[in-house]
């Protein structure tokens, strides 16, 4: 692996670990696979690109966060107040967002940001050398990590974790679980949108289709992370997400050094998730087989 | 204290499965009373609890707690007054949170809602003391995930959770039925201790007729959505297990 692709993998691993933080909140903490992510990621990228294009990259990040939070709120309201199934709620918001994203991007499928000032331009001035993007991303992720690590220990954060674990018990403890889910999903999608916003500025373009498969990619990162750090509290859980995201990008970078066609990358992400999620079940069946065979041997 | 007036509940109305679960039920419980509730399966006991705690709504009638009409109040709002423990030890606690975190969740009933403060050491100490009252050694396991505890231990923690902030009314729905005899006995003793020490108004459903007569101050028996026996005082003291069993249809 060349130095360039090594640095590239770290950059991608870091910027997509924000995406994985976001889905960690919905998938691991609230126990719902929230497909809004594919749309809110692009929403963040689109908002960021529009503002970066007109010379306001920082404002772009802030607007992206707010827009992502709004998208998450909509999904949560569909789920709680309208009683639509969690998965379908996410799909509905995601589908609707496609039109919203196109509108935000002024009807164009792509916004190029070449030679535009982005937060990475500022970073380049601050940190000389090849690692300036890594430095900028590291600071942002450390900040988000610190906030989340604190937040999930507060009463509100604890209520979110408890709601994902046992909703009935939370209601019995006077927790307004509808409100709690709204907070959780909006926080989740705000971070996802921030991830999309940073990706757009880093790769100097936003594309209306750049969100496809983001849910699966983030699940793969979360799952890889959770096999490395097991039985964790919230701090280790968040750390495992960053590690998982970095490893995922290194796997992809390694695959790309071979002659493997890049068009298969999404299939590989899916296979990683399928393998990880089905592993416990398959292992159980194999264990039963083994026991059966052993008894058969003992009889003979 | 608790007043249930003409509460009527029909399940699957206007379908072939229509079923009258409660027939214009009336029940009044005064402050500090400990009522044991018995009756065959399907008699409507849990339905009464569901209506009191709000997880299902009645078709007609009034539920009043301490003079406040709570008939249509959402579950999470009335939960600040009503503590509830279920038969299934899995239901009352959040398994992947620690013992301490579960208790904090229950303790939050008494705090300002949704605030961004981290529980203080004073609050944590209070919780630890209340857990120590159980004398099960659980105060040393505050950082253990509650899913790793036994059913009896979980039910004991659920009992502390339901009474950490004194409820106006405590509902126990066969809360020892899923436990082994020794744990069931222990949890029952704890229940009695907590309820009497704090003078908590309590309704307890049980299939153990001996418990129903040994514990509490009043016993009611339900059948087909109606209260068919309601005894207290001397009359209850004279009642034998055999007499009650013969009332089961
Ligand atoms: N949500 C429901 N929908 C339909 N029928 C129900 C529902 N809940 C309870 N029932 C029926 O109402 C009757 C009384 O149930 P329940 O109150 O749980 O009895 P128990 O006295 O054993 O606790 C039972 O016949 C039960 O099948
Ligand atoms: Mg029942």
XYZ file of C-alpha atoms and ligand atoms in Angstrom:
577
model
C 0.000 0.000 0.000
C 1.399 3.386 -0.966
C 1.700 6.268 1.501
C -1.012 8.107 -0.409
C -3.512 5.304 -0.098
C -2.490 4.786 3.540
C -3.209 8.445 4.343
C -6.339 8.254 2.230
C -7.621 5.285 4.221
C -7.100 7.127 7.512
C -8.869 10.207 6.176
C -11.843 8.181 4.982
C -11.871 6.077 8.140
C -12.060 9.208 10.259
C -14.641 11.107 8.247
C -16.887 8.029 7.988
C -16.533 7.264 11.684
C -18.846 10.232 12.213
C -21.379 8.479 9.993
C -20.909 5.367 12.123
C -21.378 7.397 15.350
C -24.718 8.480 13.974
C -25.920 4.997 13.081
C -24.474 3.649 16.327
C -27.075 5.785 18.097
C -29.986 4.439 16.057
C -28.807 0.865 15.418
C -27.058 0.011 18.673
C -28.621 2.341 21.223
C -32.203 2.773 19.969
C -32.250 -0.689 18.394
C -33.651 0.447 15.047
C -31.989 0.169 11.633
C -32.664 3.730 10.521
C -32.531 4.021 6.728
C -32.960 7.801 6.867
C -29.152 7.794 6.917
C -28.784 7.271 3.144
C -30.754 10.487 2.646
C -29.530 12.604 5.549
C -25.904 11.923 4.590
C -26.554 13.477 1.162
C -28.638 16.246 2.729
C -25.603 17.219 4.814
C -23.330 17.028 1.789
C -25.738 19.096 -0.317
C -26.139 21.841 2.298
C -22.409 21.916 2.875
C -21.659 22.090 -0.863
C -24.103 24.920 -1.509
C -22.605 27.056 1.264
C -19.034 26.143 0.413
C -19.706 27.099 -3.195
C -20.750 30.570 -2.056
C -17.738 30.880 0.271
C -19.163 29.856 3.670
C -17.786 26.381 4.428
C -18.181 26.617 8.232
C -21.748 27.827 7.965
C -22.269 24.895 5.585
C -21.356 22.440 8.346
C -23.700 24.104 10.821
C -26.626 24.154 8.399
C -25.918 20.509 7.539
C -26.140 19.524 11.206
C -29.450 21.358 11.633
C -30.885 19.858 8.428
C -29.839 16.351 9.496
C -31.493 16.846 12.877
C -34.696 17.880 11.139
C -34.619 14.777 8.907
C -34.180 12.585 11.987
C -37.041 14.344 13.721
C -39.325 13.587 10.786
C -38.470 9.875 10.865
C -39.016 9.761 14.627
C -42.362 11.547 14.376
C -43.496 9.089 11.668
C -42.556 6.249 14.001
C -43.970 7.557 17.236
C -46.811 9.964 16.582
C -47.998 8.421 13.278
C -47.389 4.803 14.272
C -45.535 3.827 11.088
C -43.123 0.877 11.367
C -39.579 2.001 12.230
C -37.922 0.635 9.068
C -40.625 2.023 6.796
C -40.431 5.426 8.510
C -36.759 5.605 7.592
C -37.411 4.504 4.010
C -40.154 7.109 3.601
C -37.948 9.951 4.844
C -35.011 8.721 2.772
C -37.131 8.573 -0.373
C -38.591 12.013 0.229
C -35.132 13.397 0.913
C -33.973 12.477 -2.582
C -36.201 15.229 -3.985
C -35.268 17.600 -1.174
C -31.567 17.011 -1.809
C -31.957 17.680 -5.531
C -33.806 20.886 -4.728
C -31.108 21.978 -2.264
C -28.544 21.350 -4.996
C -30.466 23.621 -7.333
C -31.771 20.776 -9.465
C -28.284 19.558 -10.363
C -27.156 16.031 -9.579
C -23.646 17.195 -8.784
C -21.978 20.281 -7.297
C -18.221 20.459 -7.995
C -16.189 22.383 -5.389
C -12.773 22.445 -7.074
C -10.715 25.499 -6.061
C -13.360 26.537 -3.525
C -12.321 27.433 0.014
C -13.310 24.653 2.422
C -12.503 23.990 6.063
C -9.672 21.828 4.749
C -8.178 24.916 3.073
C -8.024 26.511 6.523
C -6.542 23.298 7.920
C -3.838 23.313 5.262
C -2.732 26.761 6.441
C -2.789 25.688 10.098
C -1.097 22.312 9.792
C 1.669 22.112 7.189
C 2.424 18.733 5.633
C 0.397 15.863 4.227
C -1.538 15.161 7.409
C -3.565 18.380 7.508
C -6.869 16.697 6.648
C -6.250 14.035 9.266
C -5.471 16.734 11.833
C -8.671 18.654 11.052
C -10.818 15.509 11.114
C -9.158 14.317 14.295
C -10.083 17.543 16.091
C -13.702 17.385 14.908
C -14.068 13.727 15.870
C -12.473 14.245 19.272
C -14.985 17.037 19.838
C -18.023 14.956 18.771
C -16.714 11.982 20.755
C -16.351 14.103 23.900
C -19.867 15.502 23.524
C -21.461 12.090 22.947
C -19.478 10.480 25.753
C -20.755 13.139 28.134
C -24.279 13.232 26.729
C -24.970 9.512 27.138
C -24.157 9.781 30.834
C -26.621 12.593 31.475
C -30.195 11.867 32.483
C -31.461 12.561 28.975
C -28.771 10.360 27.414
C -29.442 7.591 29.906
C -33.145 7.769 29.030
C -32.288 7.272 25.342
C -30.190 4.200 26.131
C -32.904 2.792 28.387
C -35.639 3.418 25.783
C -33.763 1.338 23.208
C -33.317 -1.407 25.769
C -36.775 -1.637 27.346
C -39.352 0.877 26.219
C -42.162 -0.371 28.471
C -39.991 -0.032 31.542
C -39.157 3.525 30.541
C -42.808 4.457 30.235
C -43.360 2.884 33.637
C -40.566 5.139 34.898
C -42.411 8.243 33.633
C -40.211 8.703 30.586
C -41.936 10.185 27.525
C -40.428 7.649 25.133
C -41.818 9.369 22.023
C -39.930 12.519 22.897
C -36.824 10.501 23.742
C -36.873 8.827 20.308
C -37.250 12.178 18.601
C -34.157 13.435 20.423
C -32.243 10.231 19.627
C -33.017 10.089 15.906
C -32.389 13.786 15.375
C -29.042 13.582 17.158
C -28.179 10.508 15.090
C -29.010 12.097 11.753
C -27.388 15.412 12.695
C -24.080 13.592 13.073
C -24.655 11.625 9.867
C -25.290 14.900 8.014
C -22.111 16.386 9.480
C -20.270 13.371 8.105
C -21.764 13.956 4.648
C -20.936 17.661 4.899
C -17.278 16.941 5.631
C -17.055 14.306 2.893
C -18.336 16.850 0.355
C -15.736 19.433 1.376
C -12.960 16.851 1.535
C -13.710 15.261 -1.831
C -14.586 18.653 -3.315
C -17.943 17.653 -4.668
C -21.431 16.631 -3.630
C -23.438 14.105 -5.595
C -27.117 13.343 -5.143
C -26.353 9.618 -5.252
C -23.457 9.619 -2.819
C -25.653 8.281 0.013
C -26.426 4.899 -1.523
C -25.318 2.117 0.785
C -24.194 4.388 3.650
C -26.346 2.475 6.165
C -24.634 -0.775 5.288
C -21.151 0.751 5.302
C -21.722 2.171 8.751
C -23.134 -1.126 10.034
C -20.043 -2.892 8.719
C -17.846 -0.447 10.648
C -19.882 -0.838 13.831
C -19.785 -4.622 13.558
C -16.045 -4.748 12.876
C -15.505 -2.453 15.840
C -17.672 -4.536 18.141
C -15.749 -7.729 17.364
C -12.559 -5.967 18.451
C -13.856 -4.286 21.602
C -16.410 -6.508 23.313
C -18.701 -6.032 26.293
C -18.352 -2.328 26.374
C -19.631 0.754 28.105
C -20.551 3.824 26.113
C -16.982 5.198 25.944
C -15.543 1.965 24.604
C -18.555 1.601 22.333
C -17.859 4.944 20.677
C -14.136 4.170 20.439
C -14.898 0.815 18.834
C -16.890 2.631 16.162
C -13.863 4.760 15.185
C -11.600 1.717 15.133
C -14.143 -0.243 13.082
C -14.458 2.559 10.567
C -10.665 2.810 10.155
C -10.291 -0.956 9.733
C -13.106 -1.014 7.201
C -11.331 1.628 5.107
C -8.038 -0.266 5.312
C -9.774 -3.420 4.109
C -11.202 -1.475 1.172
C -7.819 0.152 0.435
C -6.151 -3.267 0.457
C -8.750 -4.684 -1.889
C -8.175 -1.748 -4.227
C -4.453 -2.501 -4.410
C -5.365 -5.809 -6.086
C -6.999 -5.954 -9.489
C -10.385 -6.386 -7.920
C -13.020 -4.246 -9.695
C -14.103 -1.347 -7.418
C -17.696 -1.819 -8.488
C -17.837 -4.828 -6.137
C -17.094 -2.771 -3.010
C -20.726 -2.346 -1.974
C -21.273 -6.088 -2.357
C -18.347 -6.667 -0.045
C -19.831 -4.287 2.544
C -23.075 -6.243 2.399
C -21.228 -9.539 2.772
C -19.344 -8.264 5.828
C -22.610 -7.288 7.497
C -24.391 -10.519 6.503
C -21.527 -12.641 7.804
C -21.289 -10.762 11.087
C -25.030 -10.722 11.769
C -25.612 -14.360 10.836
C -22.501 -15.689 12.562
C -24.045 -16.343 16.013
C -26.952 -18.250 14.460
C -24.807 -20.332 12.134
C -22.383 -21.098 14.954
C -25.235 -22.330 17.144
C -26.445 -24.688 14.394
C -22.916 -25.982 13.800
C -22.468 -26.602 17.533
C -25.659 -28.659 17.649
C -24.461 -30.682 14.623
C -21.156 -31.314 16.347
C -22.893 -32.575 19.497
C -25.155 -34.851 17.440
C -22.196 -36.311 15.570
C -20.317 -36.888 18.799
C -23.246 -38.823 20.238
C -23.508 -40.880 17.070
C -19.821 -41.756 17.384
C -20.257 -42.683 21.042
C -23.082 -45.085 20.121
C -21.082 -46.870 17.432
C -57.225 6.990 47.296
C -57.973 4.740 44.302
C -61.522 4.828 42.977
C -62.616 2.735 40.019
C -66.198 3.387 39.021
C -68.295 1.429 36.510
C -65.237 0.506 34.475
C -66.245 -1.514 31.444
C -63.898 -3.161 28.963
C -64.737 -5.202 25.897
C -61.955 -6.688 23.761
C -62.388 -7.151 19.989
C -65.684 -5.348 19.988
C -68.053 -6.171 17.107
C -66.085 -9.222 15.998
C -66.781 -12.917 16.587
C -64.012 -12.787 19.221
C -65.824 -10.137 21.252
C -65.042 -10.647 24.916
C -66.308 -8.720 27.928
C -63.242 -8.529 30.164
C -64.608 -6.163 32.821
C -68.276 -5.719 33.661
C -68.965 -2.274 35.156
C -66.358 -2.861 37.802
C -66.330 -0.818 41.016
C -63.433 -0.802 43.449
C -62.290 1.625 46.115
C -59.020 1.288 47.949
C -58.102 3.573 50.822
C -54.741 5.051 51.717
C -52.276 2.498 53.074
C -54.402 -0.545 52.265
C -52.618 -3.700 51.010
C -55.105 -5.618 48.876
C -54.399 -9.110 47.562
C -56.210 -10.040 44.362
C -57.011 -13.633 43.381
C -59.100 -15.322 40.701
C -58.838 -17.833 37.882
C -56.927 -17.267 34.652
C -58.741 -14.809 32.416
C -60.791 -13.373 35.280
C -59.676 -9.853 34.316
C -57.135 -9.142 37.064
C -54.333 -7.966 34.793
C -56.838 -5.992 32.729
C -57.738 -3.988 35.847
C -54.026 -3.267 36.394
C -53.566 -2.311 32.739
C -56.423 0.147 33.012
C -55.086 1.652 36.246
C -51.601 2.068 34.796
C -52.899 3.268 31.431
C -51.446 0.626 29.122
C -55.020 -0.013 27.955
C -57.960 2.373 28.114
C -61.426 1.414 29.346
C -64.537 1.767 27.156
C -66.452 3.603 29.858
C -66.093 4.446 33.528
C -63.748 6.505 35.652
C -60.378 5.820 37.245
C -59.477 8.289 39.959
C -56.289 8.451 41.967
C -56.109 10.753 44.987
C -59.012 12.768 43.626
C -57.447 13.216 40.154
C -59.206 11.691 37.170
C -56.505 9.645 35.408
C -58.777 7.677 33.060
C -57.159 9.056 29.909
C -53.776 10.210 31.219
C -50.835 8.810 29.165
C -48.844 5.968 30.728
C -45.649 7.919 31.298
C -47.493 10.718 33.093
C -49.395 8.555 35.546
C -46.277 6.488 36.099
C -45.074 9.140 38.526
C -47.889 8.009 40.830
C -48.240 4.340 39.951
C -45.423 1.815 40.438
C -45.804 -1.536 38.715
C -44.020 -4.874 38.708
C -44.778 -7.662 36.254
C -44.552 -11.427 36.424
C -41.711 -11.495 33.905
C -38.478 -10.284 35.546
C -37.290 -9.228 32.056
C -40.018 -6.612 31.784
C -39.156 -4.416 34.724
C -35.513 -3.657 34.016
C -33.345 -2.625 31.048
C -30.937 -5.581 30.573
C -27.966 -3.880 28.942
C -27.876 -1.040 31.443
C -26.121 -1.540 34.758
C -27.911 -2.036 38.071
C -26.965 1.519 39.028
C -28.189 2.998 35.729
C -31.523 1.185 36.026
C -32.050 2.629 39.479
C -31.090 6.115 38.283
C -33.766 5.802 35.593
C -36.340 4.985 38.272
C -35.045 7.750 40.536
C -35.403 10.289 37.727
C -39.151 10.241 38.414
C -38.428 12.621 41.255
C -36.189 14.924 39.213
C -36.699 17.578 36.583
C -37.392 15.875 33.266
C -34.867 15.450 30.452
C -32.136 17.433 32.030
C -28.532 17.365 31.035
C -27.000 16.740 34.418
C -25.008 13.692 35.347
C -26.358 11.931 38.463
C -24.533 13.293 41.509
C -22.697 11.192 44.079
C -25.396 12.127 46.610
C -28.038 10.543 44.376
C -25.826 7.530 43.756
C -25.271 7.067 47.476
C -28.987 7.220 48.194
C -29.585 4.532 45.582
C -26.824 2.403 47.008
C -28.330 2.624 50.497
C -31.764 1.610 49.261
C -30.219 -1.346 47.448
C -28.329 -2.291 50.599
C -31.692 -2.431 52.435
C -32.457 -5.561 50.389
C -29.556 -7.324 52.128
C -28.776 -9.249 48.932
C -25.321 -7.757 48.455
C -26.480 -6.037 45.256
C -25.014 -2.716 46.410
C -21.614 -4.117 45.425
C -22.819 -4.863 41.907
C -23.944 -1.403 40.840
C -21.778 -1.623 37.719
C -22.983 -5.070 36.670
C -25.281 -5.241 33.647
C -28.659 -6.151 35.064
C -29.218 -8.794 32.376
C -26.544 -10.849 34.126
C -28.512 -11.099 37.392
C -30.879 -13.956 38.258
C -34.639 -13.544 37.911
C -35.035 -13.177 41.676
C -32.335 -10.533 41.876
C -33.840 -8.653 38.947
C -37.258 -8.750 40.554
C -35.789 -7.464 43.822
C -34.173 -4.572 41.930
C -37.497 -3.932 40.153
C -39.129 -3.722 43.582
C -36.626 -1.088 44.687
C -37.119 0.747 41.364
C -40.896 0.828 41.772
C -40.642 2.205 45.307
C -37.484 4.356 45.138
C -39.723 7.351 44.721
C -42.727 6.471 46.895
C -45.652 5.767 44.553
C -49.213 6.623 45.507
C -50.124 3.130 44.375
C -48.087 -0.033 43.839
C -49.346 -2.733 41.447
C -47.797 -6.202 41.715
C -48.926 -8.621 39.003
C -47.897 -12.163 40.046
C -44.457 -10.703 40.605
C -43.094 -13.851 42.268
C -44.738 -16.390 39.928
C -41.715 -16.822 37.651
C -39.271 -17.359 40.511
C -38.107 -20.534 42.214
C -39.771 -21.168 45.635
C -36.843 -19.818 47.659
C -36.466 -16.616 45.609
C -40.240 -16.184 45.527
C -40.363 -16.354 49.320
C -37.463 -13.875 49.606
C -39.021 -11.392 47.165
C -42.380 -11.728 48.971
C -40.735 -10.945 52.326
C -39.017 -7.909 50.793
C -42.307 -6.765 49.316
C -44.040 -6.952 52.680
C -41.174 -5.098 54.366
C -41.018 -2.270 51.822
C -44.783 -1.894 51.589
C -45.396 -1.761 55.341
C -42.349 0.349 56.217
C -43.322 2.982 53.676
C -47.071 2.554 54.123
C -47.584 2.193 50.353
C -51.100 1.546 49.070
C -50.732 -1.763 47.222
C -52.668 -4.155 44.998
C -51.077 -7.581 44.564
C -52.279 -10.291 42.192
C -51.245 -13.786 43.239
C -52.155 -17.389 42.532
C -50.820 -18.422 45.894
C -53.931 -18.448 48.096
C -51.870 -18.826 51.257
C -49.945 -15.650 50.387
C -53.192 -13.915 49.529
C -54.461 -14.494 53.066
C -51.140 -14.148 54.914
C -50.117 -10.837 53.409
C -52.042 -7.590 53.257
C -55.189 -6.374 54.935
C -57.894 -7.150 52.394
C -58.519 -9.807 49.744
C -60.663 -9.613 46.642
C -61.514 -12.405 44.244
C -62.419 -11.804 40.614
C -64.332 -13.978 38.191
C -65.524 -13.204 34.638
C -64.716 -9.512 34.947
C -66.440 -9.011 38.281
C -65.411 -8.874 41.925
C -67.149 -11.807 43.589
C -65.515 -11.742 47.018
C -64.227 -8.706 48.941
C -63.173 -9.402 52.523
C -61.155 -7.718 55.243
C -60.794 -7.663 59.027
C -62.238 -10.469 61.181
C -64.180 -12.004 58.323
C -60.908 -12.395 56.364
C -59.056 -13.833 59.344
C -61.628 -16.634 59.630
C -61.444 -17.475 55.927
C -59.525 -20.651 55.081
C -57.587 -21.547 51.959
C -60.054 -24.390 51.256
C -63.022 -22.059 51.374
C -61.398 -19.739 48.866
C -60.256 -22.521 46.541
C -63.809 -23.839 46.408
C -64.882 -20.469 44.991
C -62.690 -20.937 41.880
C -64.802 -21.974 38.958
N -55.186 -6.968 24.667
C -56.129 -7.927 24.693
N -56.824 -8.219 23.570
C -57.786 -9.173 23.583
N -58.128 -9.882 24.676
C -57.472 -9.644 25.810
C -56.431 -8.657 25.881
N -55.954 -8.625 27.151
C -56.663 -9.552 27.840
N -57.575 -10.162 27.042
C -58.516 -11.185 27.450
O -59.210 -10.711 28.586
C -59.378 -11.733 29.528
C -58.853 -11.307 30.865
O -57.431 -11.232 30.800
P -56.519 -10.884 32.031
O -57.008 -9.629 32.665
O -55.140 -10.891 31.559
O -56.772 -12.119 33.001
P -56.050 -12.504 34.344
O -57.103 -12.422 35.390
O -55.585 -13.915 34.162
O -54.921 -11.572 34.583
C -58.686 -12.968 28.978
O -59.658 -13.826 28.447
C -57.803 -12.431 27.901
O -57.688 -13.351 26.849
Mg -52.795 -11.875 34.580
